[in-house]
Amino acid sequence: MSDYNWAKFLLRISVDASVETIYHAVATQRGIESWFLRSAEYFSVDHTLRTDNEFIQRGDHYTWMWHGYDDETVEHNDILEANGEDMISFVFAGNCIVTITVGMLDTETIVQLVQENIPTGEESRVSIHIGCMEGWTFYLANLKSVLEGGIDLRNRNLNIGKVINS
């Protein structure tokens, strides 16, 4: 495993939904709260709060909170890119860069997530590389579940911690 790239990982999942539907689910407050976050706020470069159905844009700042975690677990960071169609990129988990793209492959809609710029020290290998890969794997499966069947798999109980679905 000496050639394994601990600074980056890539995940892909097929989702039976249109590119437009998936982009809305990843690039709006309403969409991202349906499968990933308990609370999402996006602020434009002039510090205006975006509406819940408004697409994020390059330069926006976000505040995110998750189900299953108290209000002390919060992520504040920046949107690097959002093309309005099929790609967003944002800073996450310190200085990591996450890029989500949506496209067609054969007859399937594929969601691809790349997280890179991961520090490669031992602690980061576990907490960021493995931890984020585990988290994103669940949340991408939940995106598929919500869009294809309407079932949200997230744990919403603060009293139940350390489960894969929160």
mmCIF file with all atom_site columns, C-alpha atoms in Angstrom:
data_model
loop_
_atom_site.group_PDB
_atom_site.id
_atom_site.type_symbol
_atom_site.label_atom_id
_atom_site.label_alt_id
_atom_site.label_comp_id
_atom_site.label_asym_id
_atom_site.label_entity_id
_atom_site.label_seq_id
_atom_site.pdbx_PDB_ins_code
_atom_site.Cartn_x
_atom_site.Cartn_y
_atom_site.Cartn_z
_atom_site.occupancy
_atom_site.B_iso_or_equiv
_atom_site.pdbx_formal_charge
_atom_site.auth_seq_id
_atom_site.auth_comp_id
_atom_site.auth_asym_id
_atom_site.auth_atom_id
_atom_site.pdbx_PDB_model_num
ATOM 1   C CA . MET A 1 1   ? 0.000   0.000  0.000   1.00 0.00 ? 1   MET A CA 1
ATOM 2   C CA . SER A 1 2   ? 2.998   2.303  -0.144  1.00 0.00 ? 2   SER A CA 1
ATOM 3   C CA . ASP A 1 3   ? 1.707   3.825  -3.383  1.00 0.00 ? 3   ASP A CA 1
ATOM 4   C CA . TYR A 1 4   ? -1.787  4.555  -2.021  1.00 0.00 ? 4   TYR A CA 1
ATOM 5   C CA . ASN A 1 5   ? -2.677  8.258  -2.358  1.00 0.00 ? 5   ASN A CA 1
ATOM 6   C CA . TRP A 1 6   ? -3.775  9.358  1.120   1.00 0.00 ? 6   TRP A CA 1
ATOM 7   C CA . ALA A 1 7   ? -4.162  12.953 -0.112  1.00 0.00 ? 7   ALA A CA 1
ATOM 8   C CA . LYS A 1 8   ? -7.218  12.180 -2.262  1.00 0.00 ? 8   LYS A CA 1
ATOM 9   C CA . PHE A 1 9   ? -10.141 9.825  -2.768  1.00 0.00 ? 9   PHE A CA 1
ATOM 10  C CA . LEU A 1 10  ? -12.847 9.432  -5.404  1.00 0.00 ? 10  LEU A CA 1
ATOM 11  C CA . LEU A 1 11  ? -16.343 7.988  -4.964  1.00 0.00 ? 11  LEU A CA 1
ATOM 12  C CA . ARG A 1 12  ? -18.992 7.378  -7.631  1.00 0.00 ? 12  ARG A CA 1
ATOM 13  C CA . ILE A 1 13  ? -22.612 6.272  -7.470  1.00 0.00 ? 13  ILE A CA 1
ATOM 14  C CA . SER A 1 14  ? -25.350 5.857  -10.059 1.00 0.00 ? 14  SER A CA 1
ATOM 15  C CA . VAL A 1 15  ? -28.608 7.630  -9.244  1.00 0.00 ? 15  VAL A CA 1
ATOM 16  C CA . ASP A 1 16  ? -31.874 7.187  -11.132 1.00 0.00 ? 16  ASP A CA 1
ATOM 17  C CA . ALA A 1 17  ? -32.577 10.913 -11.465 1.00 0.00 ? 17  ALA A CA 1
ATOM 18  C CA . SER A 1 18  ? -31.819 13.623 -13.987 1.00 0.00 ? 18  SER A CA 1
ATOM 19  C CA . VAL A 1 19  ? -28.628 15.673 -13.884 1.00 0.00 ? 19  VAL A CA 1
ATOM 20  C CA . GLU A 1 20  ? -30.802 18.726 -13.153 1.00 0.00 ? 20  GLU A CA 1
ATOM 21  C CA . THR A 1 21  ? -32.551 17.062 -10.194 1.00 0.00 ? 21  THR A CA 1
ATOM 22  C CA . ILE A 1 22  ? -29.261 15.932 -8.686  1.00 0.00 ? 22  ILE A CA 1
ATOM 23  C CA . TYR A 1 23  ? -27.617 19.323 -9.198  1.00 0.00 ? 23  TYR A CA 1
ATOM 24  C CA . HIS A 1 24  ? -30.531 20.954 -7.368  1.00 0.00 ? 24  HIS A CA 1
ATOM 25  C CA . ALA A 1 25  ? -30.018 18.435 -4.536  1.00 0.00 ? 25  ALA A CA 1
ATOM 26  C CA . VAL A 1 26  ? -26.347 19.348 -4.123  1.00 0.00 ? 26  VAL A CA 1
ATOM 27  C CA . ALA A 1 27  ? -26.380 23.060 -4.974  1.00 0.00 ? 27  ALA A CA 1
ATOM 28  C CA . THR A 1 28  ? -29.320 24.512 -2.990  1.00 0.00 ? 28  THR A CA 1
ATOM 29  C CA . GLN A 1 29  ? -30.116 24.725 0.708   1.00 0.00 ? 29  GLN A CA 1
ATOM 30  C CA . ARG A 1 30  ? -33.412 22.892 0.270   1.00 0.00 ? 30  ARG A CA 1
ATOM 31  C CA . GLY A 1 31  ? -31.770 20.183 -1.786  1.00 0.00 ? 31  GLY A CA 1
ATOM 32  C CA . ILE A 1 32  ? -28.759 19.547 0.428   1.00 0.00 ? 32  ILE A CA 1
ATOM 33  C CA . GLU A 1 33  ? -30.879 19.494 3.594   1.00 0.00 ? 33  GLU A CA 1
ATOM 34  C CA . SER A 1 34  ? -32.969 16.680 2.083   1.00 0.00 ? 34  SER A CA 1
ATOM 35  C CA . TRP A 1 35  ? -30.116 14.135 2.137   1.00 0.00 ? 35  TRP A CA 1
ATOM 36  C CA . PHE A 1 36  ? -26.973 15.530 3.791   1.00 0.00 ? 36  PHE A CA 1
ATOM 37  C CA . LEU A 1 37  ? -27.418 18.333 6.318   1.00 0.00 ? 37  LEU A CA 1
ATOM 38  C CA . ARG A 1 38  ? -29.716 19.312 9.167   1.00 0.00 ? 38  ARG A CA 1
ATOM 39  C CA . SER A 1 39  ? -29.087 22.968 8.416   1.00 0.00 ? 39  SER A CA 1
ATOM 40  C CA . ALA A 1 40  ? -27.352 24.767 5.562   1.00 0.00 ? 40  ALA A CA 1
ATOM 41  C CA . GLU A 1 41  ? -26.950 28.492 5.107   1.00 0.00 ? 41  GLU A CA 1
ATOM 42  C CA . TYR A 1 42  ? -25.294 30.068 2.093   1.00 0.00 ? 42  TYR A CA 1
ATOM 43  C CA . PHE A 1 43  ? -24.188 33.683 2.033   1.00 0.00 ? 43  PHE A CA 1
ATOM 44  C CA . SER A 1 44  ? -23.270 35.527 -1.151  1.00 0.00 ? 44  SER A CA 1
ATOM 45  C CA . VAL A 1 45  ? -20.058 37.555 -1.414  1.00 0.00 ? 45  VAL A CA 1
ATOM 46  C CA . ASP A 1 46  ? -22.002 40.621 -0.212  1.00 0.00 ? 46  ASP A CA 1
ATOM 47  C CA . HIS A 1 47  ? -23.116 38.608 2.896   1.00 0.00 ? 47  HIS A CA 1
ATOM 48  C CA . THR A 1 48  ? -26.722 38.229 1.720   1.00 0.00 ? 48  THR A CA 1
ATOM 49  C CA . LEU A 1 49  ? -28.391 34.997 2.850   1.00 0.00 ? 49  LEU A CA 1
ATOM 50  C CA . ARG A 1 50  ? -29.454 32.957 -0.173  1.00 0.00 ? 50  ARG A CA 1
ATOM 51  C CA . THR A 1 51  ? -33.023 31.638 -0.305  1.00 0.00 ? 51  THR A CA 1
ATOM 52  C CA . ASP A 1 52  ? -33.551 27.927 0.280   1.00 0.00 ? 52  ASP A CA 1
ATOM 53  C CA . ASN A 1 53  ? -34.116 27.196 -3.413  1.00 0.00 ? 53  ASN A CA 1
ATOM 54  C CA . GLU A 1 54  ? -31.431 29.509 -4.832  1.00 0.00 ? 54  GLU A CA 1
ATOM 55  C CA . PHE A 1 55  ? -28.353 27.949 -6.433  1.00 0.00 ? 55  PHE A CA 1
ATOM 56  C CA . ILE A 1 56  ? -25.051 28.492 -4.674  1.00 0.00 ? 56  ILE A CA 1
ATOM 57  C CA . GLN A 1 57  ? -22.410 30.487 -6.514  1.00 0.00 ? 57  GLN A CA 1
ATOM 58  C CA . ARG A 1 58  ? -18.645 30.805 -6.590  1.00 0.00 ? 58  ARG A CA 1
ATOM 59  C CA . GLY A 1 59  ? -17.432 32.855 -3.643  1.00 0.00 ? 59  GLY A CA 1
ATOM 60  C CA . ASP A 1 60  ? -20.377 32.012 -1.367  1.00 0.00 ? 60  ASP A CA 1
ATOM 61  C CA . HIS A 1 61  ? -19.670 31.185 2.271   1.00 0.00 ? 61  HIS A CA 1
ATOM 62  C CA . TYR A 1 62  ? -21.543 28.345 3.956   1.00 0.00 ? 62  TYR A CA 1
ATOM 63  C CA . THR A 1 63  ? -22.515 27.227 7.462   1.00 0.00 ? 63  THR A CA 1
ATOM 64  C CA . TRP A 1 64  ? -23.451 23.551 7.804   1.00 0.00 ? 64  TRP A CA 1
ATOM 65  C CA . MET A 1 65  ? -24.810 21.404 10.662  1.00 0.00 ? 65  MET A CA 1
ATOM 66  C CA . TRP A 1 66  ? -25.668 17.688 10.692  1.00 0.00 ? 66  TRP A CA 1
ATOM 67  C CA . HIS A 1 67  ? -28.416 15.528 12.172  1.00 0.00 ? 67  HIS A CA 1
ATOM 68  C CA . GLY A 1 68  ? -27.154 13.421 15.062  1.00 0.00 ? 68  GLY A CA 1
ATOM 69  C CA . TYR A 1 69  ? -24.755 16.149 16.206  1.00 0.00 ? 69  TYR A CA 1
ATOM 70  C CA . ASP A 1 70  ? -25.283 19.123 18.490  1.00 0.00 ? 70  ASP A CA 1
ATOM 71  C CA . ASP A 1 71  ? -24.920 22.737 17.402  1.00 0.00 ? 71  ASP A CA 1
ATOM 72  C CA . GLU A 1 72  ? -21.233 22.734 18.370  1.00 0.00 ? 72  GLU A CA 1
ATOM 73  C CA . THR A 1 73  ? -20.481 20.540 15.353  1.00 0.00 ? 73  THR A CA 1
ATOM 74  C CA . VAL A 1 74  ? -20.547 23.091 12.574  1.00 0.00 ? 74  VAL A CA 1
ATOM 75  C CA . GLU A 1 75  ? -18.610 23.665 9.356   1.00 0.00 ? 75  GLU A CA 1
ATOM 76  C CA . HIS A 1 76  ? -17.959 27.191 8.069   1.00 0.00 ? 76  HIS A CA 1
ATOM 77  C CA . ASN A 1 77  ? -16.229 27.405 4.709   1.00 0.00 ? 77  ASN A CA 1
ATOM 78  C CA . ASP A 1 78  ? -16.345 28.575 1.098   1.00 0.00 ? 78  ASP A CA 1
ATOM 79  C CA . ILE A 1 79  ? -17.799 27.576 -2.252  1.00 0.00 ? 79  ILE A CA 1
ATOM 80  C CA . LEU A 1 80  ? -14.987 27.525 -4.813  1.00 0.00 ? 80  LEU A CA 1
ATOM 81  C CA . GLU A 1 81  ? -17.027 26.765 -7.944  1.00 0.00 ? 81  GLU A CA 1
ATOM 82  C CA . ALA A 1 82  ? -20.653 26.211 -8.902  1.00 0.00 ? 82  ALA A CA 1
ATOM 83  C CA . ASN A 1 83  ? -21.415 26.160 -12.609 1.00 0.00 ? 83  ASN A CA 1
ATOM 84  C CA . GLY A 1 84  ? -25.221 26.089 -12.379 1.00 0.00 ? 84  GLY A CA 1
ATOM 85  C CA . GLU A 1 85  ? -25.472 22.785 -14.244 1.00 0.00 ? 85  GLU A CA 1
ATOM 86  C CA . ASP A 1 86  ? -23.393 19.826 -13.106 1.00 0.00 ? 86  ASP A CA 1
ATOM 87  C CA . MET A 1 87  ? -20.440 20.743 -10.846 1.00 0.00 ? 87  MET A CA 1
ATOM 88  C CA . ILE A 1 88  ? -19.757 22.287 -7.466  1.00 0.00 ? 88  ILE A CA 1
ATOM 89  C CA . SER A 1 89  ? -16.523 22.558 -5.497  1.00 0.00 ? 89  SER A CA 1
ATOM 90  C CA . PHE A 1 90  ? -16.036 23.678 -1.912  1.00 0.00 ? 90  PHE A CA 1
ATOM 91  C CA . VAL A 1 91  ? -13.526 23.776 0.923   1.00 0.00 ? 91  VAL A CA 1
ATOM 92  C CA . PHE A 1 92  ? -14.293 21.166 3.596   1.00 0.00 ? 92  PHE A CA 1
ATOM 93  C CA . ALA A 1 93  ? -12.731 19.564 6.691   1.00 0.00 ? 93  ALA A CA 1
ATOM 94  C CA . GLY A 1 94  ? -10.029 22.164 7.134   1.00 0.00 ? 94  GLY A CA 1
ATOM 95  C CA . ASN A 1 95  ? -8.462  22.901 3.767   1.00 0.00 ? 95  ASN A CA 1
ATOM 96  C CA . CYS A 1 96  ? -9.635  19.880 1.789   1.00 0.00 ? 96  CYS A CA 1
ATOM 97  C CA . ILE A 1 97  ? -11.314 20.506 -1.544  1.00 0.00 ? 97  ILE A CA 1
ATOM 98  C CA . VAL A 1 98  ? -14.443 18.537 -2.431  1.00 0.00 ? 98  VAL A CA 1
ATOM 99  C CA . THR A 1 99  ? -15.703 18.521 -6.012  1.00 0.00 ? 99  THR A CA 1
ATOM 100 C CA . ILE A 1 100 ? -19.027 16.959 -6.943  1.00 0.00 ? 100 ILE A CA 1
ATOM 101 C CA . THR A 1 101 ? -19.831 16.409 -10.605 1.00 0.00 ? 101 THR A CA 1
ATOM 102 C CA . VAL A 1 102 ? -22.949 14.916 -12.169 1.00 0.00 ? 102 VAL A CA 1
ATOM 103 C CA . GLY A 1 103 ? -23.060 13.422 -15.646 1.00 0.00 ? 103 GLY A CA 1
ATOM 104 C CA . MET A 1 104 ? -24.314 10.663 -17.876 1.00 0.00 ? 104 MET A CA 1
ATOM 105 C CA . LEU A 1 105 ? -22.417 7.435  -18.479 1.00 0.00 ? 105 LEU A CA 1
ATOM 106 C CA . ASP A 1 106 ? -24.100 5.133  -20.956 1.00 0.00 ? 106 ASP A CA 1
ATOM 107 C CA . THR A 1 107 ? -27.731 5.423  -19.766 1.00 0.00 ? 107 THR A CA 1
ATOM 108 C CA . GLU A 1 108 ? -26.941 6.077  -16.103 1.00 0.00 ? 108 GLU A CA 1
ATOM 109 C CA . THR A 1 109 ? -26.617 9.334  -14.194 1.00 0.00 ? 109 THR A CA 1
ATOM 110 C CA . ILE A 1 110 ? -23.376 9.233  -12.221 1.00 0.00 ? 110 ILE A CA 1
ATOM 111 C CA . VAL A 1 111 ? -22.537 11.383 -9.218  1.00 0.00 ? 111 VAL A CA 1
ATOM 112 C CA . GLN A 1 112 ? -18.801 11.632 -8.670  1.00 0.00 ? 112 GLN A CA 1
ATOM 113 C CA . LEU A 1 113 ? -17.222 13.082 -5.535  1.00 0.00 ? 113 LEU A CA 1
ATOM 114 C CA . VAL A 1 114 ? -13.514 13.817 -5.189  1.00 0.00 ? 114 VAL A CA 1
ATOM 115 C CA . GLN A 1 115 ? -12.000 14.984 -1.914  1.00 0.00 ? 115 GLN A CA 1
ATOM 116 C CA . GLU A 1 116 ? -8.400  16.144 -2.213  1.00 0.00 ? 116 GLU A CA 1
ATOM 117 C CA . ASN A 1 117 ? -5.757  18.224 -0.497  1.00 0.00 ? 117 ASN A CA 1
ATOM 118 C CA . ILE A 1 118 ? -6.056  15.865 2.492   1.00 0.00 ? 118 ILE A CA 1
ATOM 119 C CA . PRO A 1 119 ? -3.101  16.118 4.893   1.00 0.00 ? 119 PRO A CA 1
ATOM 120 C CA . THR A 1 120 ? -1.169  12.845 4.863   1.00 0.00 ? 120 THR A CA 1
ATOM 121 C CA . GLY A 1 121 ? -0.092  12.555 8.502   1.00 0.00 ? 121 GLY A CA 1
ATOM 122 C CA . GLU A 1 122 ? -1.263  9.506  10.451  1.00 0.00 ? 122 GLU A CA 1
ATOM 123 C CA . GLU A 1 123 ? -4.035  11.376 12.290  1.00 0.00 ? 123 GLU A CA 1
ATOM 124 C CA . SER A 1 124 ? -5.383  12.876 9.042   1.00 0.00 ? 124 SER A CA 1
ATOM 125 C CA . ARG A 1 125 ? -5.309  9.492  7.330   1.00 0.00 ? 125 ARG A CA 1
ATOM 126 C CA . VAL A 1 126 ? -7.757  8.216  9.927   1.00 0.00 ? 126 VAL A CA 1
ATOM 127 C CA . SER A 1 127 ? -9.873  11.252 10.807  1.00 0.00 ? 127 SER A CA 1
ATOM 128 C CA . ILE A 1 128 ? -10.082 12.907 7.389   1.00 0.00 ? 128 ILE A CA 1
ATOM 129 C CA . HIS A 1 129 ? -9.297  10.358 4.682   1.00 0.00 ? 129 HIS A CA 1
ATOM 130 C CA . ILE A 1 130 ? -11.007 7.326  6.208   1.00 0.00 ? 130 ILE A CA 1
ATOM 131 C CA . GLY A 1 131 ? -13.580 9.307  8.215   1.00 0.00 ? 131 GLY A CA 1
ATOM 132 C CA . CYS A 1 132 ? -14.680 11.509 5.328   1.00 0.00 ? 132 CYS A CA 1
ATOM 133 C CA . MET A 1 133 ? -14.680 8.610  2.864   1.00 0.00 ? 133 MET A CA 1
ATOM 134 C CA . GLU A 1 134 ? -16.943 6.666  5.225   1.00 0.00 ? 134 GLU A CA 1
ATOM 135 C CA . GLY A 1 135 ? -19.214 9.675  5.699   1.00 0.00 ? 135 GLY A CA 1
ATOM 136 C CA . TRP A 1 136 ? -19.441 10.545 2.009   1.00 0.00 ? 136 TRP A CA 1
ATOM 137 C CA . THR A 1 137 ? -20.142 6.897  1.129   1.00 0.00 ? 137 THR A CA 1
ATOM 138 C CA . PHE A 1 138 ? -23.158 6.932  3.438   1.00 0.00 ? 138 PHE A CA 1
ATOM 139 C CA . TYR A 1 139 ? -24.384 10.350 2.310   1.00 0.00 ? 139 TYR A CA 1
ATOM 140 C CA . LEU A 1 140 ? -24.098 9.503  -1.389  1.00 0.00 ? 140 LEU A CA 1
ATOM 141 C CA . ALA A 1 141 ? -26.118 6.332  -0.710  1.00 0.00 ? 141 ALA A CA 1
ATOM 142 C CA . ASN A 1 142 ? -28.640 8.503  1.146   1.00 0.00 ? 142 ASN A CA 1
ATOM 143 C CA . LEU A 1 143 ? -28.819 10.907 -1.820  1.00 0.00 ? 143 LEU A CA 1
ATOM 144 C CA . LYS A 1 144 ? -29.697 7.901  -3.991  1.00 0.00 ? 144 LYS A CA 1
ATOM 145 C CA . SER A 1 145 ? -32.255 6.655  -1.441  1.00 0.00 ? 145 SER A CA 1
ATOM 146 C CA . VAL A 1 146 ? -33.959 10.045 -1.096  1.00 0.00 ? 146 VAL A CA 1
ATOM 147 C CA . LEU A 1 147 ? -34.106 10.758 -4.838  1.00 0.00 ? 147 LEU A CA 1
ATOM 148 C CA . GLU A 1 148 ? -35.110 7.258  -5.941  1.00 0.00 ? 148 GLU A CA 1
ATOM 149 C CA . GLY A 1 149 ? -37.434 6.199  -3.131  1.00 0.00 ? 149 GLY A CA 1
ATOM 150 C CA . GLY A 1 150 ? -38.038 9.132  -0.820  1.00 0.00 ? 150 GLY A CA 1
ATOM 151 C CA . ILE A 1 151 ? -36.508 7.361  2.188   1.00 0.00 ? 151 ILE A CA 1
ATOM 152 C CA . ASP A 1 152 ? -34.098 9.407  4.326   1.00 0.00 ? 152 ASP A CA 1
ATOM 153 C CA . LEU A 1 153 ? -31.704 7.085  6.165   1.00 0.00 ? 153 LEU A CA 1
ATOM 154 C CA . ARG A 1 154 ? -30.154 9.683  8.502   1.00 0.00 ? 154 ARG A CA 1
ATOM 155 C CA . ASN A 1 155 ? -30.167 9.318  12.292  1.00 0.00 ? 155 ASN A CA 1
ATOM 156 C CA . ARG A 1 156 ? -31.860 12.377 13.796  1.00 0.00 ? 156 ARG A CA 1
ATOM 157 C CA . ASN A 1 157 ? -31.536 11.369 17.454  1.00 0.00 ? 157 ASN A CA 1
ATOM 158 C CA . LEU A 1 158 ? -28.870 13.296 19.385  1.00 0.00 ? 158 LEU A CA 1
ATOM 159 C CA . ASN A 1 159 ? -28.906 10.594 22.077  1.00 0.00 ? 159 ASN A CA 1
ATOM 160 C CA . ILE A 1 160 ? -27.642 7.975  19.629  1.00 0.00 ? 160 ILE A CA 1
ATOM 161 C CA . GLY A 1 161 ? -24.107 8.764  18.556  1.00 0.00 ? 161 GLY A CA 1
ATOM 162 C CA . LYS A 1 162 ? -21.285 7.101  16.686  1.00 0.00 ? 162 LYS A CA 1
ATOM 163 C CA . VAL A 1 163 ? -23.514 5.539  14.047  1.00 0.00 ? 163 VAL A CA 1
ATOM 164 C CA . ILE A 1 164 ? -22.688 5.555  10.362  1.00 0.00 ? 164 ILE A CA 1
ATOM 165 C CA . ASN A 1 165 ? -25.894 7.391  9.434   1.00 0.00 ? 165 ASN A CA 1
ATOM 166 C CA . SER A 1 166 ? -25.183 10.633 11.290  1.00 0.00 ? 166 SER A CA 1
#
